[in-house]
Amino acid sequence: MASSSSTASSGTAAPRAASSGAVRVRRQLPTSPWLFAAPGLLVVGIFILYPFVSTLVNAFTDRRTLIPGEFVGLANFRELLHDEMFWIGLRNSTLYVLGVVPALVLLPLLLALLVQKNIPGIAFFRSAFYTPVVASIVVVGLIWVWLLDERGLVNSLLETIGVGRIGFLSDQWLLLLSAMAVTVWKGLGYYMIIYLAALANVPRELHEAASVDGAGAIRRFLTVTVPAVRSTMVLVGALSSVAAFKVFSEVYLMAGPDGGPAGEDTTLVMLVQRTGTGLTGRVGYASAISVVVFVVTVALMLLVLRADRKEDA
Amino acid sequence: MSIAEKVREEPAAVEAAPRRKRVTDEHGRSVRVWELALRYLLLIAVLALTVGPFVWQLSTSLKGPTEDIFSSPPKFLPSEPTLHNYERVAETIPVWDYAFNSLKVATANVVTNCVGSALAGYALARLRYRGRKVTTLVFILAMLVPVEGIIIAQFTTMRELGLNNTLIGVVLPGCIGAMNVLLMRNAFLNLPYEIEEAAYVDGANVWQRFLRIALPSVKGTLAVVAIFAFMGAWDDFLWPLIVLSDPDKFTLTIGLNYLHGTFANDERLVAAGTIIAVAPLIALFACLQRYFFRGVGEGAVKG
């Protein structure tokens, strides 16, 4: 892939590029390219690829934080099948995908359409809408815990209009739903920018033609905008579903380290963190849960990509 | 809007001079008034939803100890604004030390990411050597590995290196992001070869060509890498939570979570803490947002 794209860029002057390429090789020490790439390769190798491989290996051992561990075959995975907490985690992470992804595919697109026109002050609105993305997840979590508190702003407003107070953070399901809402709230601006870039490439003629044919705003959105940004919607769907399945911080901060009432709001990555760290951490077992996370994320990606291909046909 | 931006927009203003009074869209066509009003109405509604929570947090942090922060209907303006809560945060947790730790981590992350990914990106895009395809593949694979899944193994790796519970340990795993390497590679690929060839004919070696010619041409992408690296390090929660155990070494995000746990009863303190954590980032972002949106847009279009 690398060589094809670089020859493409010099392809306009093919004969010259070929000869100078030959000269370039001579004027450059054979070790130089490796010196350029070495720092990146070392970091990625030691801290990403090696841990990835050792996660796969550890999943088949009973390794603990302070004990090396031995090969135990599929024992960890067999234990997972009977671990109630694992099924709770799998359920919550799956629900998270189902709740968050549709909202994150659609809402940022509408937001991008809203800020697309260059009307006065639009630059201010665009960056203001991006603020939740910039703020750290801890700040966001703490702000929303305060807003959704039994005595917080949302509940005072609800009481003022006569709805009464709602236990957003004490009910198992409302808590999960609130965390999803926060994830969507924080992600809006990020995906809005991706959609803005895609919308900039939609030819204006298409909209004009549809207008002439008498299509209203909603009709034009469905027949012109959506098909034109469909590949971006797939990308956003893939990115947001993988991120949603691996959710940790929002739920950890809003439900607490133990996952809310009776741990019912624990997600898979929270379970990995809780099981695998500390002096008594069960590294092997946590790695087995991680392997499940890998497998599901890869499956999600393939699923989204396949859905994309089907619609193409 | 900055002066630079105004200067940039001038040519467009001159073109549209005959009908300067009307508001026009990006194609120079006029926009109907009711549509414009509706747009602004919606924009303000979304503004309230996205920025409102931060403003409410700021308001809470400025409310005095005798003021009722739980009133219904809620009071949006503090009746006697005070900075007392900010002093009290600093008395209860070493919030400035935490902020300094975060600053160290974030700065280191910016430097290593800019240098490391520019070097590797240049090698992948511009240098010919056996093994280039394999190197590219290594970075692509690394980009696809989900960090949340390998976090326990990263922790044990860090322990084997004896770097647990140090700020270096916080920085290392993300200090050269595979994604950044590939971003830089794409930026270098888009430069025309001819300029470097001219320098080559003049006798410039590979390091001179990299430093004097290629690097200055990809400043935009470098800026995006820098901003992402800073925000990523300043905002990160899961990894520092796992690797740091000594309260002296906490970064701001971990310290704040600790503040929340210990003093959950006083929302004024938590609010002041969150404002301390978020204010520098919003300021940084406000200054750099033009480069940022341009860079992200470019990346997305090219990617």
Coordinates of C-alpha atoms in Angstrom, one line a residue:
Chain A
M1 CA 0.0 0.0 0.0
A2 CA 2.8 2.4 1.0
S3 CA 4.8 2.0 -2.2
S4 CA 1.8 2.2 -4.5
S5 CA 0.7 5.6 -3.1
S6 CA 4.2 7.1 -3.2
T7 CA 4.8 6.1 -6.8
A8 CA 1.4 7.5 -7.6
S9 CA 2.5 10.9 -6.3
S10 CA 5.6 11.0 -8.3
G11 CA 3.9 9.2 -11.2
T12 CA 3.5 12.4 -13.2
A13 CA 7.2 12.4 -14.0
A14 CA 7.7 8.7 -14.1
P15 CA 11.1 8.5 -15.9
R16 CA 12.8 11.1 -13.7
A17 CA 11.3 9.6 -10.5
A18 CA 12.7 6.2 -11.4
S19 CA 16.3 7.5 -12.0
S20 CA 16.4 9.8 -9.0
G21 CA 15.1 7.1 -6.8
A22 CA 18.0 5.0 -7.8
V23 CA 20.5 7.8 -7.0
R24 CA 18.7 8.5 -3.7
V25 CA 19.5 5.0 -2.4
R26 CA 23.2 5.6 -2.9
R27 CA 23.4 9.0 -1.1
Q28 CA 21.6 7.6 2.0
L29 CA 23.2 5.4 4.6
P30 CA 21.4 2.1 4.8
T31 CA 20.8 2.5 8.5
S32 CA 19.2 6.0 8.4
P33 CA 15.6 4.9 7.7
W34 CA 15.8 2.6 10.7
L35 CA 17.1 5.4 12.9
F36 CA 14.0 7.4 11.8
A37 CA 11.6 4.6 12.5
A38 CA 13.2 3.1 15.6
P39 CA 11.7 5.3 18.4
G40 CA 8.2 4.7 17.1
L41 CA 8.7 1.0 16.5
L42 CA 10.2 0.5 20.0
V43 CA 7.3 2.3 21.8
V44 CA 4.6 0.6 19.7
G45 CA 6.4 -2.8 20.0
I46 CA 7.0 -2.7 23.8
F47 CA 3.8 -1.0 24.9
I48 CA 1.1 -2.0 22.4
L49 CA 2.0 -5.2 20.5
Y50 CA 3.9 -7.0 23.2
P51 CA 1.0 -6.4 25.8
F52 CA -1.4 -7.5 23.1
V53 CA 0.3 -10.8 22.6
S54 CA 0.9 -11.3 26.3
T55 CA -2.8 -10.6 26.9
L56 CA -3.6 -13.5 24.5
V57 CA -1.1 -15.7 26.3
N58 CA -2.1 -14.7 29.8
A59 CA -5.7 -15.6 29.1
F60 CA -4.7 -19.2 29.2
T61 CA -2.8 -19.0 32.5
D62 CA -3.7 -18.4 36.2
R63 CA -1.2 -15.5 36.4
R64 CA -1.7 -13.1 39.2
T65 CA -0.1 -9.7 39.9
L66 CA 2.7 -11.2 42.0
I67 CA 2.6 -14.8 40.9
P68 CA 3.9 -15.8 37.4
G69 CA 1.1 -18.4 36.8
E70 CA 0.9 -21.6 34.8
F71 CA -0.9 -22.7 31.7
V72 CA -4.5 -23.7 32.6
G73 CA -6.0 -24.2 29.1
L74 CA -9.5 -23.0 28.8
A75 CA -10.2 -22.9 32.5
N76 CA -10.6 -19.1 32.6
F77 CA -13.1 -19.2 29.8
R78 CA -15.0 -22.0 31.4
E79 CA -15.2 -20.0 34.6
L80 CA -16.5 -17.0 32.7
L81 CA -19.5 -19.0 31.6
H82 CA -20.6 -19.4 35.2
D83 CA -19.5 -15.9 36.4
E84 CA -22.6 -13.9 37.0
M85 CA -20.6 -10.6 37.0
F86 CA -19.3 -11.4 33.5
W87 CA -22.8 -11.8 32.1
I88 CA -23.9 -8.5 33.8
G89 CA -20.8 -6.8 32.2
L90 CA -21.5 -8.3 28.8
R91 CA -25.2 -7.3 29.0
N92 CA -24.4 -3.7 30.0
S93 CA -21.7 -3.2 27.4
T94 CA -24.1 -4.6 24.7
L95 CA -26.9 -2.4 25.9
Y96 CA -24.5 0.6 25.8
V97 CA -23.8 -0.1 22.1
L98 CA -27.6 -0.4 21.3
G99 CA -28.4 2.8 23.2
V100 CA -25.5 5.0 22.2
V101 CA -24.8 4.2 18.5
P102 CA -28.0 5.2 16.8
A103 CA -28.0 8.5 18.7
L104 CA -24.3 9.2 17.8
V105 CA -24.9 8.3 14.1
L106 CA -27.9 10.6 13.7
L107 CA -27.6 13.6 16.1
P108 CA -24.2 14.8 15.1
L109 CA -25.3 14.8 11.4
L110 CA -28.2 17.0 12.3
L111 CA -25.9 19.2 14.3
A112 CA -23.4 19.4 11.4
L113 CA -26.3 20.5 9.1
L114 CA -27.1 23.2 11.6
V115 CA -23.6 24.7 11.8
Q116 CA -22.7 24.1 8.1
K117 CA -23.9 27.5 6.8
N118 CA -21.4 30.3 7.2
I119 CA -23.7 32.7 9.0
P120 CA -22.3 35.4 11.3
G121 CA -20.9 33.9 14.6
I122 CA -21.0 30.3 13.4
A123 CA -17.3 29.8 14.2
F124 CA -18.2 30.5 17.8
F125 CA -21.0 28.0 17.9
R126 CA -18.9 25.3 16.2
S127 CA -16.2 25.6 18.9
A128 CA -18.6 26.0 21.7
F129 CA -20.3 22.7 20.7
Y130 CA -16.9 21.1 20.8
T131 CA -16.3 22.0 24.4
P132 CA -17.6 18.7 25.9
V133 CA -15.1 16.8 23.7
V134 CA -12.2 18.9 25.0
A135 CA -13.2 18.5 28.7
S136 CA -11.8 15.5 30.4
I137 CA -14.1 12.6 31.1
V138 CA -13.6 13.0 34.8
V139 CA -14.7 16.7 34.7
V140 CA -17.7 15.7 32.5
G141 CA -18.6 12.8 34.9
L142 CA -18.4 15.0 38.0
I143 CA -20.5 17.8 36.3
W144 CA -23.2 15.3 35.4
V145 CA -23.2 13.6 38.8
W146 CA -23.9 17.0 40.2
L147 CA -26.5 17.9 37.6
L148 CA -28.4 14.6 38.0
D149 CA -28.0 14.4 41.8
E150 CA -31.2 13.9 43.8
R151 CA -31.0 17.6 44.7
G152 CA -29.2 18.7 41.5
L153 CA -30.2 21.1 38.8
V154 CA -32.1 18.7 36.6
N155 CA -34.2 17.6 39.5
S156 CA -34.9 21.2 40.8
L157 CA -36.0 22.1 37.3
L158 CA -38.2 19.0 37.1
E159 CA -39.7 19.8 40.5
T160 CA -40.3 23.4 39.5
I161 CA -42.3 22.3 36.5
G162 CA -44.2 19.8 38.6
V163 CA -42.8 16.5 37.5
G164 CA -41.1 15.7 40.8
R165 CA -37.7 14.4 41.6
I166 CA -36.2 11.3 39.8
G167 CA -33.5 9.1 41.1
F168 CA -31.3 9.2 38.0
L169 CA -28.2 7.9 39.8
S170 CA -29.8 5.5 42.3
D171 CA -31.9 3.3 39.9
Q172 CA -30.0 0.6 38.1
W173 CA -31.5 1.2 34.7
L174 CA -31.8 5.0 34.9
L175 CA -28.2 5.1 35.9
L176 CA -27.1 3.2 32.8
L177 CA -29.4 5.4 30.7
S178 CA -27.9 8.6 32.2
A179 CA -24.4 7.3 31.5
M180 CA -25.4 6.7 27.9
A181 CA -26.8 10.2 27.6
V182 CA -23.5 11.6 28.9
T183 CA -21.5 9.6 26.4
V184 CA -23.7 10.9 23.6
W185 CA -23.5 14.5 25.0
K186 CA -19.7 14.3 25.1
G187 CA -19.4 12.7 21.6
L188 CA -21.7 15.0 19.7
G189 CA -19.0 17.6 18.8
Y190 CA -16.4 15.1 17.8
Y191 CA -18.7 13.3 15.2
M192 CA -20.1 16.7 14.2
I193 CA -16.7 17.6 12.8
I194 CA -16.3 14.4 10.9
Y195 CA -19.8 15.0 9.3
L196 CA -18.9 18.6 8.5
A197 CA -15.9 17.4 6.5
A198 CA -18.1 15.0 4.7
L199 CA -20.9 17.5 4.0
A200 CA -18.4 19.9 2.5
N201 CA -17.9 17.3 -0.3
V202 CA -21.6 17.0 -1.2
P203 CA -22.2 18.7 -4.5
R204 CA -24.6 21.6 -4.2
E205 CA -26.1 20.8 -7.6
L206 CA -27.8 17.7 -6.1
H207 CA -29.7 19.9 -3.6
E208 CA -30.6 22.4 -6.2
A209 CA -31.9 19.7 -8.5
A210 CA -34.0 18.3 -5.7
S211 CA -35.3 21.8 -4.8
V212 CA -36.4 22.3 -8.4
D213 CA -38.2 19.0 -8.3
G214 CA -40.1 20.4 -5.3
A215 CA -38.5 18.4 -2.5
G216 CA -38.8 20.0 0.9
A217 CA -36.1 20.1 3.6
I218 CA -36.9 16.7 5.1
R219 CA -37.2 15.0 1.7
R220 CA -33.9 16.5 0.6
F221 CA -32.2 15.3 3.8
L222 CA -33.4 11.8 3.1
T223 CA -32.8 11.6 -0.7
V224 CA -29.7 13.8 -1.1
T225 CA -27.8 14.3 2.2
V226 CA -28.1 10.8 3.7
P227 CA -27.0 8.9 0.6
A228 CA -24.2 11.4 0.1
V229 CA -22.8 11.0 3.6
R230 CA -23.7 7.3 3.9
S231 CA -20.1 6.1 4.0
T232 CA -19.3 8.6 6.8
M233 CA -22.4 7.3 8.7
V234 CA -20.9 3.8 8.5
L235 CA -17.6 5.1 9.7
V236 CA -19.2 6.9 12.7
G237 CA -21.3 3.8 13.4
A238 CA -18.1 1.6 13.5
L239 CA -16.1 4.1 15.6
S240 CA -18.9 4.7 18.1
S241 CA -20.0 1.1 18.5
V242 CA -16.4 0.0 19.2
A243 CA -16.0 2.8 21.7
A244 CA -19.4 2.2 23.3
F245 CA -18.6 -1.5 23.9
K246 CA -15.4 -0.6 25.7
V247 CA -17.1 2.0 27.9
F248 CA -15.3 2.5 31.2
S249 CA -15.0 6.1 32.6
E250 CA -18.6 7.3 32.3
V251 CA -20.1 4.4 34.2
Y252 CA -17.1 4.2 36.6
L253 CA -17.5 7.8 37.6
M254 CA -21.3 7.9 37.7
A255 CA -21.9 4.5 39.3
G256 CA -18.8 4.3 41.4
P257 CA -15.9 1.7 41.2
D258 CA -18.2 -1.1 42.2
G259 CA -20.7 -0.5 39.4
G260 CA -23.7 0.9 41.2
P261 CA -26.4 -0.9 43.1
A262 CA -25.2 -4.5 43.6
G263 CA -22.7 -4.0 40.8
E264 CA -25.6 -4.2 38.3
D265 CA -24.1 -1.4 36.2
T266 CA -20.6 -2.9 35.8
T267 CA -19.3 -2.9 32.2
L268 CA -16.8 -5.4 30.8
V269 CA -13.8 -3.0 30.9
M270 CA -14.8 -2.0 34.5
L271 CA -14.6 -5.7 35.3
V272 CA -11.2 -6.1 33.6
Q273 CA -9.9 -3.2 35.7
R274 CA -11.4 -4.4 38.9
T275 CA -10.3 -8.1 38.5
G276 CA -6.8 -7.5 37.0
T277 CA -5.3 -4.7 39.1
G278 CA -4.1 -4.4 42.7
L279 CA -1.7 -6.8 44.5
T280 CA -4.2 -9.7 44.4
G281 CA -5.2 -9.0 40.8
R282 CA -6.1 -12.0 38.7
V283 CA -4.2 -11.1 35.6
G284 CA -5.0 -14.3 33.8
Y285 CA -8.7 -14.1 34.4
A286 CA -8.8 -10.4 33.5
S287 CA -7.0 -11.2 30.3
A288 CA -9.6 -13.8 29.4
I289 CA -12.3 -11.0 29.7
S290 CA -10.1 -8.8 27.6
V291 CA -10.0 -11.5 24.9
V292 CA -13.8 -11.5 24.9
V293 CA -13.7 -7.7 24.5
F294 CA -11.3 -8.1 21.5
V295 CA -13.5 -10.7 19.9
V296 CA -16.7 -8.7 20.2
T297 CA -15.1 -5.4 19.0
V298 CA -13.7 -7.2 15.9
A299 CA -17.1 -8.8 15.3
L300 CA -18.8 -5.4 15.7
M301 CA -16.5 -3.9 13.1
L302 CA -17.1 -6.7 10.6
L303 CA -20.8 -6.5 11.2
V304 CA -20.9 -2.8 10.5
L305 CA -18.7 -3.2 7.4
R306 CA -20.9 -6.0 6.1
A307 CA -24.0 -4.0 6.6
D308 CA -22.4 -1.4 4.5
R309 CA -21.5 -3.8 1.7
K310 CA -25.0 -5.2 1.6
E311 CA -26.6 -1.8 1.1
D312 CA -24.2 -1.2 -1.7
A313 CA -25.3 -4.2 -3.7
Chain B
M1 CA -12.6 36.4 15.7
S2 CA -8.9 37.1 15.4
I3 CA -7.3 39.6 13.2
A4 CA -5.7 36.9 11.0
E5 CA -9.1 35.5 10.3
K6 CA -10.5 38.8 9.3
V7 CA -7.6 39.3 6.9
R8 CA -8.2 36.0 5.3
E9 CA -11.8 36.7 4.7
E10 CA -11.3 40.0 3.1
P11 CA -11.2 38.8 -0.6
A12 CA -14.5 37.2 -0.2
A13 CA -16.0 40.4 1.3
V14 CA -14.8 42.4 -1.7
E15 CA -16.4 39.9 -4.1
A16 CA -19.7 40.2 -2.4
A17 CA -19.6 43.9 -2.2
P18 CA -22.7 44.8 -4.3
R19 CA -25.0 43.1 -1.8
R20 CA -23.0 43.5 1.4
K21 CA -26.0 44.2 3.6
R22 CA -27.6 40.8 3.2
V23 CA -26.6 37.7 5.1
T24 CA -25.4 35.1 2.7
D25 CA -24.5 31.4 2.9
E26 CA -21.3 29.8 1.9
H27 CA -22.2 30.0 -1.8
G28 CA -23.0 33.7 -1.7
R29 CA -26.8 33.2 -1.9
S30 CA -28.9 35.2 0.5
V31 CA -30.7 33.5 3.4
R32 CA -34.3 34.1 4.3
V33 CA -34.9 35.9 7.5
W34 CA -37.2 33.5 9.2
E35 CA -34.9 30.6 8.3
L36 CA -32.0 32.6 9.8
A37 CA -34.0 33.2 13.0
L38 CA -34.9 29.6 13.3
R39 CA -31.2 28.6 12.9
Y40 CA -30.1 31.0 15.6
L41 CA -32.8 29.8 17.9
L42 CA -31.7 26.2 17.4
L43 CA -28.0 27.1 17.8
I44 CA -28.8 28.9 21.1
A45 CA -30.8 25.9 22.3
V46 CA -27.8 23.5 21.6
L47 CA -25.4 26.0 23.1
A48 CA -27.4 25.9 26.3
L49 CA -27.3 22.2 26.3
T50 CA -23.6 21.8 25.6
V51 CA -22.1 24.8 27.4
G52 CA -24.8 25.2 30.1
P53 CA -23.5 22.4 32.3
F54 CA -20.0 24.1 32.5
V55 CA -21.6 27.4 33.3
W56 CA -23.7 25.9 36.1
Q57 CA -20.5 24.3 37.5
L58 CA -18.8 27.6 37.4
S59 CA -21.7 29.2 39.1
T60 CA -21.8 26.5 41.8
S61 CA -18.0 27.0 42.4
L62 CA -18.6 30.7 43.1
K63 CA -21.4 30.3 45.6
G64 CA -20.6 31.0 49.3
P65 CA -20.9 28.5 52.2
T66 CA -24.1 30.1 53.5
E67 CA -25.8 30.1 50.1
D68 CA -28.4 27.3 49.3
I69 CA -27.1 25.5 46.3
F70 CA -30.0 23.0 46.2
S71 CA -32.8 25.6 45.9
S72 CA -35.8 24.9 43.8
P73 CA -36.4 26.7 41.5
P74 CA -32.6 26.8 41.0
K75 CA -30.7 30.1 41.3
F76 CA -28.3 30.6 38.4
L77 CA -26.3 33.6 39.7
P78 CA -24.4 33.4 43.0
S79 CA -25.8 36.1 45.3
E80 CA -22.4 36.8 46.9
P81 CA -19.8 35.5 44.5
T82 CA -16.6 34.3 46.2
L83 CA -13.3 32.6 45.3
H84 CA -13.2 31.0 48.7
N85 CA -14.0 27.5 47.3
Y86 CA -10.8 27.7 45.2
E87 CA -8.7 28.3 48.2
R88 CA -10.4 25.5 50.1
V89 CA -9.8 23.0 47.3
A90 CA -6.1 23.8 47.5
E91 CA -6.2 23.3 51.3
T92 CA -8.0 19.9 51.1
I93 CA -6.0 18.3 48.2
P94 CA -2.7 19.5 46.6
V95 CA -4.6 20.5 43.5
W96 CA -1.8 22.7 42.1
D97 CA 0.7 19.8 42.5
Y98 CA -1.7 17.5 40.6
A99 CA -2.1 20.1 37.9
F100 CA 1.7 20.4 37.6
N101 CA 1.9 16.6 37.3
S102 CA -0.7 16.7 34.5
L103 CA 1.2 19.5 32.8
K104 CA 4.5 17.5 33.0
V105 CA 2.8 14.4 31.5
A106 CA 1.0 16.4 28.8
T107 CA 4.1 18.4 27.8
A108 CA 6.2 15.3 27.6
N109 CA 3.5 13.6 25.5
V110 CA 3.4 16.5 23.1
V111 CA 7.2 16.5 22.6
T112 CA 7.6 12.7 22.2
N113 CA 4.6 12.4 19.9
C114 CA 5.7 15.3 17.6
V115 CA 9.3 14.2 17.3
G116 CA 8.7 10.4 17.2
S117 CA 5.8 10.4 14.7
A118 CA 7.4 13.0 12.4
L119 CA 10.6 10.8 12.3
A120 CA 8.7 7.6 11.7
G121 CA 6.2 9.1 9.3
Y122 CA 9.0 10.5 7.2
A123 CA 10.7 7.2 7.0
L124 CA 7.5 5.5 5.9
A125 CA 6.6 8.2 3.3
R126 CA 9.9 9.3 1.9
L127 CA 12.7 6.8 2.5
R128 CA 13.3 3.6 0.5
Y129 CA 14.5 0.6 2.5
R130 CA 13.9 -3.1 2.8
G131 CA 11.2 -3.6 5.4
R132 CA 9.3 -0.4 4.8
K133 CA 6.0 -2.3 4.1
V134 CA 6.5 -4.3 7.2
T135 CA 7.1 -1.2 9.3
T136 CA 3.9 0.4 7.9
L137 CA 2.0 -2.8 8.7
V138 CA 3.3 -2.7 12.3
F139 CA 1.9 0.8 12.9
I140 CA -1.4 -0.1 11.3
L141 CA -1.8 -3.2 13.5
A142 CA -0.8 -1.2 16.6
M143 CA -3.5 1.4 15.7
L144 CA -6.1 -1.3 15.6
V145 CA -5.3 -2.8 19.1
P146 CA -7.9 -1.6 21.6
V147 CA -6.1 0.0 24.5
E148 CA -8.8 -0.9 27.0
G149 CA -8.2 -4.6 26.3
I150 CA -4.4 -4.6 26.8
I151 CA -4.4 -2.3 29.9
I152 CA -3.6 -5.1 32.3
A153 CA -0.8 -6.4 30.2
Q154 CA 0.6 -2.9 29.9
F155 CA 0.4 -2.7 33.7
T156 CA 2.5 -5.9 34.1
T157 CA 4.9 -4.8 31.4
M158 CA 5.4 -1.5 33.2
R159 CA 5.9 -3.4 36.5
E160 CA 8.6 -5.6 34.8
L161 CA 10.4 -2.4 33.7
G162 CA 10.1 -1.1 37.3
L163 CA 8.3 2.0 36.2
N164 CA 5.0 1.6 37.9
N165 CA 3.8 4.5 40.0
T166 CA 6.0 7.0 38.2
L167 CA 5.0 9.8 35.8
I168 CA 7.3 8.3 33.2
G169 CA 5.2 5.2 33.4
V170 CA 2.1 7.3 32.7
V171 CA 3.7 8.9 29.6
L172 CA 5.5 5.9 28.0
P173 CA 2.6 3.7 26.5
G174 CA 1.2 6.6 24.5
C175 CA 4.4 8.6 23.9
I176 CA 4.4 7.8 20.2
G177 CA 0.9 7.0 19.0
A178 CA 0.6 4.7 15.9
M179 CA -2.2 6.9 14.7
N180 CA 0.0 10.0 14.8
V181 CA 2.7 8.2 12.9
L182 CA 0.2 7.4 10.1
L183 CA -1.1 10.9 10.1
M184 CA 2.4 12.3 9.6
R185 CA 3.1 9.7 6.9
N186 CA 0.0 10.9 5.0
A187 CA 1.1 14.5 5.4
F188 CA 4.6 13.8 4.0
L189 CA 3.2 11.7 1.2
N190 CA 1.2 14.7 0.0
L191 CA 4.3 16.9 -0.5
P192 CA 5.7 17.1 -4.0
Y193 CA 9.0 15.2 -4.5
E194 CA 10.5 17.9 -6.7
I195 CA 11.5 20.2 -3.8
E196 CA 13.4 17.5 -2.0
E197 CA 15.0 16.4 -5.2
A198 CA 16.3 20.0 -5.7
A199 CA 17.8 19.9 -2.2
Y200 CA 19.3 16.5 -2.9
V201 CA 21.0 17.8 -6.0
D202 CA 22.4 20.6 -3.9
G203 CA 24.0 17.9 -1.6
A204 CA 21.6 17.9 1.3
N205 CA 21.7 14.6 3.2
V206 CA 18.6 12.8 4.5
W207 CA 18.6 14.6 8.0
Q208 CA 19.0 18.0 6.3
R209 CA 16.2 17.3 3.9
F210 CA 14.0 16.2 6.7
L211 CA 14.7 19.1 9.0
R212 CA 14.9 22.0 6.6
I213 CA 12.4 21.0 3.8
A214 CA 10.0 18.3 4.7
L215 CA 9.2 19.2 8.4
P216 CA 8.4 22.9 7.8
S217 CA 5.9 21.9 5.2
V218 CA 3.8 19.8 7.5
K219 CA 3.3 22.2 10.3
G220 CA -0.5 22.0 10.1
T221 CA -0.5 18.2 10.8
L222 CA 2.1 18.6 13.4
A223 CA -0.1 21.1 15.2
V224 CA -3.0 18.7 15.1
V225 CA -0.8 15.9 16.5
A226 CA 0.4 18.3 19.3
I227 CA -3.1 19.3 20.3
F228 CA -4.4 15.8 20.3
A229 CA -1.4 14.6 22.3
F230 CA -1.9 17.4 24.9
M231 CA -5.6 16.8 25.3
G232 CA -5.2 13.1 25.3
A233 CA -2.6 13.2 28.1
W234 CA -4.3 15.9 30.2
D235 CA -7.7 14.1 30.0
D236 CA -6.7 10.5 30.3
F237 CA -8.2 8.7 33.2
L238 CA -8.1 4.9 33.0
W239 CA -4.3 4.4 32.5
P240 CA -3.1 6.8 35.2
L241 CA -5.8 5.3 37.5
I242 CA -4.2 1.9 37.0
V243 CA -0.5 2.8 37.0
L244 CA -0.4 5.4 39.8
S245 CA -0.9 4.5 43.4
D246 CA 1.0 7.1 45.3
P247 CA -1.2 10.3 45.9
D248 CA 1.9 12.5 45.5
K249 CA 2.1 11.5 41.9
F250 CA -1.6 11.8 41.0
T251 CA -2.5 13.7 37.8
L252 CA -5.4 16.1 38.0
T253 CA -8.0 13.7 36.7
I254 CA -7.2 11.1 39.3
G255 CA -6.9 13.7 42.0
L256 CA -10.3 15.1 41.2
N257 CA -11.9 11.7 41.4
Y258 CA -10.3 11.4 44.8
L259 CA -11.7 14.8 45.7
H260 CA -15.2 13.6 44.7
G261 CA -14.9 10.5 46.8
T262 CA -13.7 12.3 49.9
F263 CA -15.7 15.5 49.8
A264 CA -18.8 14.4 48.0
N265 CA -20.8 16.4 50.5
D266 CA -19.6 19.8 49.4
E267 CA -20.4 20.3 45.7
R268 CA -18.9 23.8 45.8
L269 CA -15.4 22.2 46.3
V270 CA -15.9 19.6 43.6
A271 CA -17.1 22.3 41.3
A272 CA -14.1 24.5 41.9
G273 CA -11.8 21.5 41.3
T274 CA -13.4 20.7 37.9
I275 CA -13.2 24.3 36.8
I276 CA -9.5 24.3 37.6
A277 CA -9.1 21.2 35.5
V278 CA -11.2 22.3 32.5
A279 CA -10.3 26.0 32.3
P280 CA -6.7 25.6 30.8
L281 CA -8.0 23.2 28.2
I282 CA -10.8 25.5 27.1
A283 CA -8.4 28.4 26.9
L284 CA -5.9 26.3 24.9
F285 CA -8.6 25.1 22.6
A286 CA -10.1 28.6 22.1
C287 CA -6.6 29.9 21.0
L288 CA -5.9 27.0 18.6
Q289 CA -9.4 26.1 17.4
R290 CA -8.8 27.4 13.9
Y291 CA -5.8 25.2 13.2
F292 CA -7.6 22.4 14.9
F293 CA -10.8 22.4 12.8
R294 CA -8.8 22.9 9.6
G295 CA -6.4 20.0 10.5
V296 CA -9.1 17.6 11.6
G297 CA -11.2 18.5 8.5
E298 CA -8.2 17.9 6.2
G299 CA -7.4 14.6 8.0
A300 CA -10.9 13.4 7.6
V301 CA -11.2 14.3 3.9
K302 CA -7.8 12.7 3.1
G303 CA -8.3 9.6 5.3

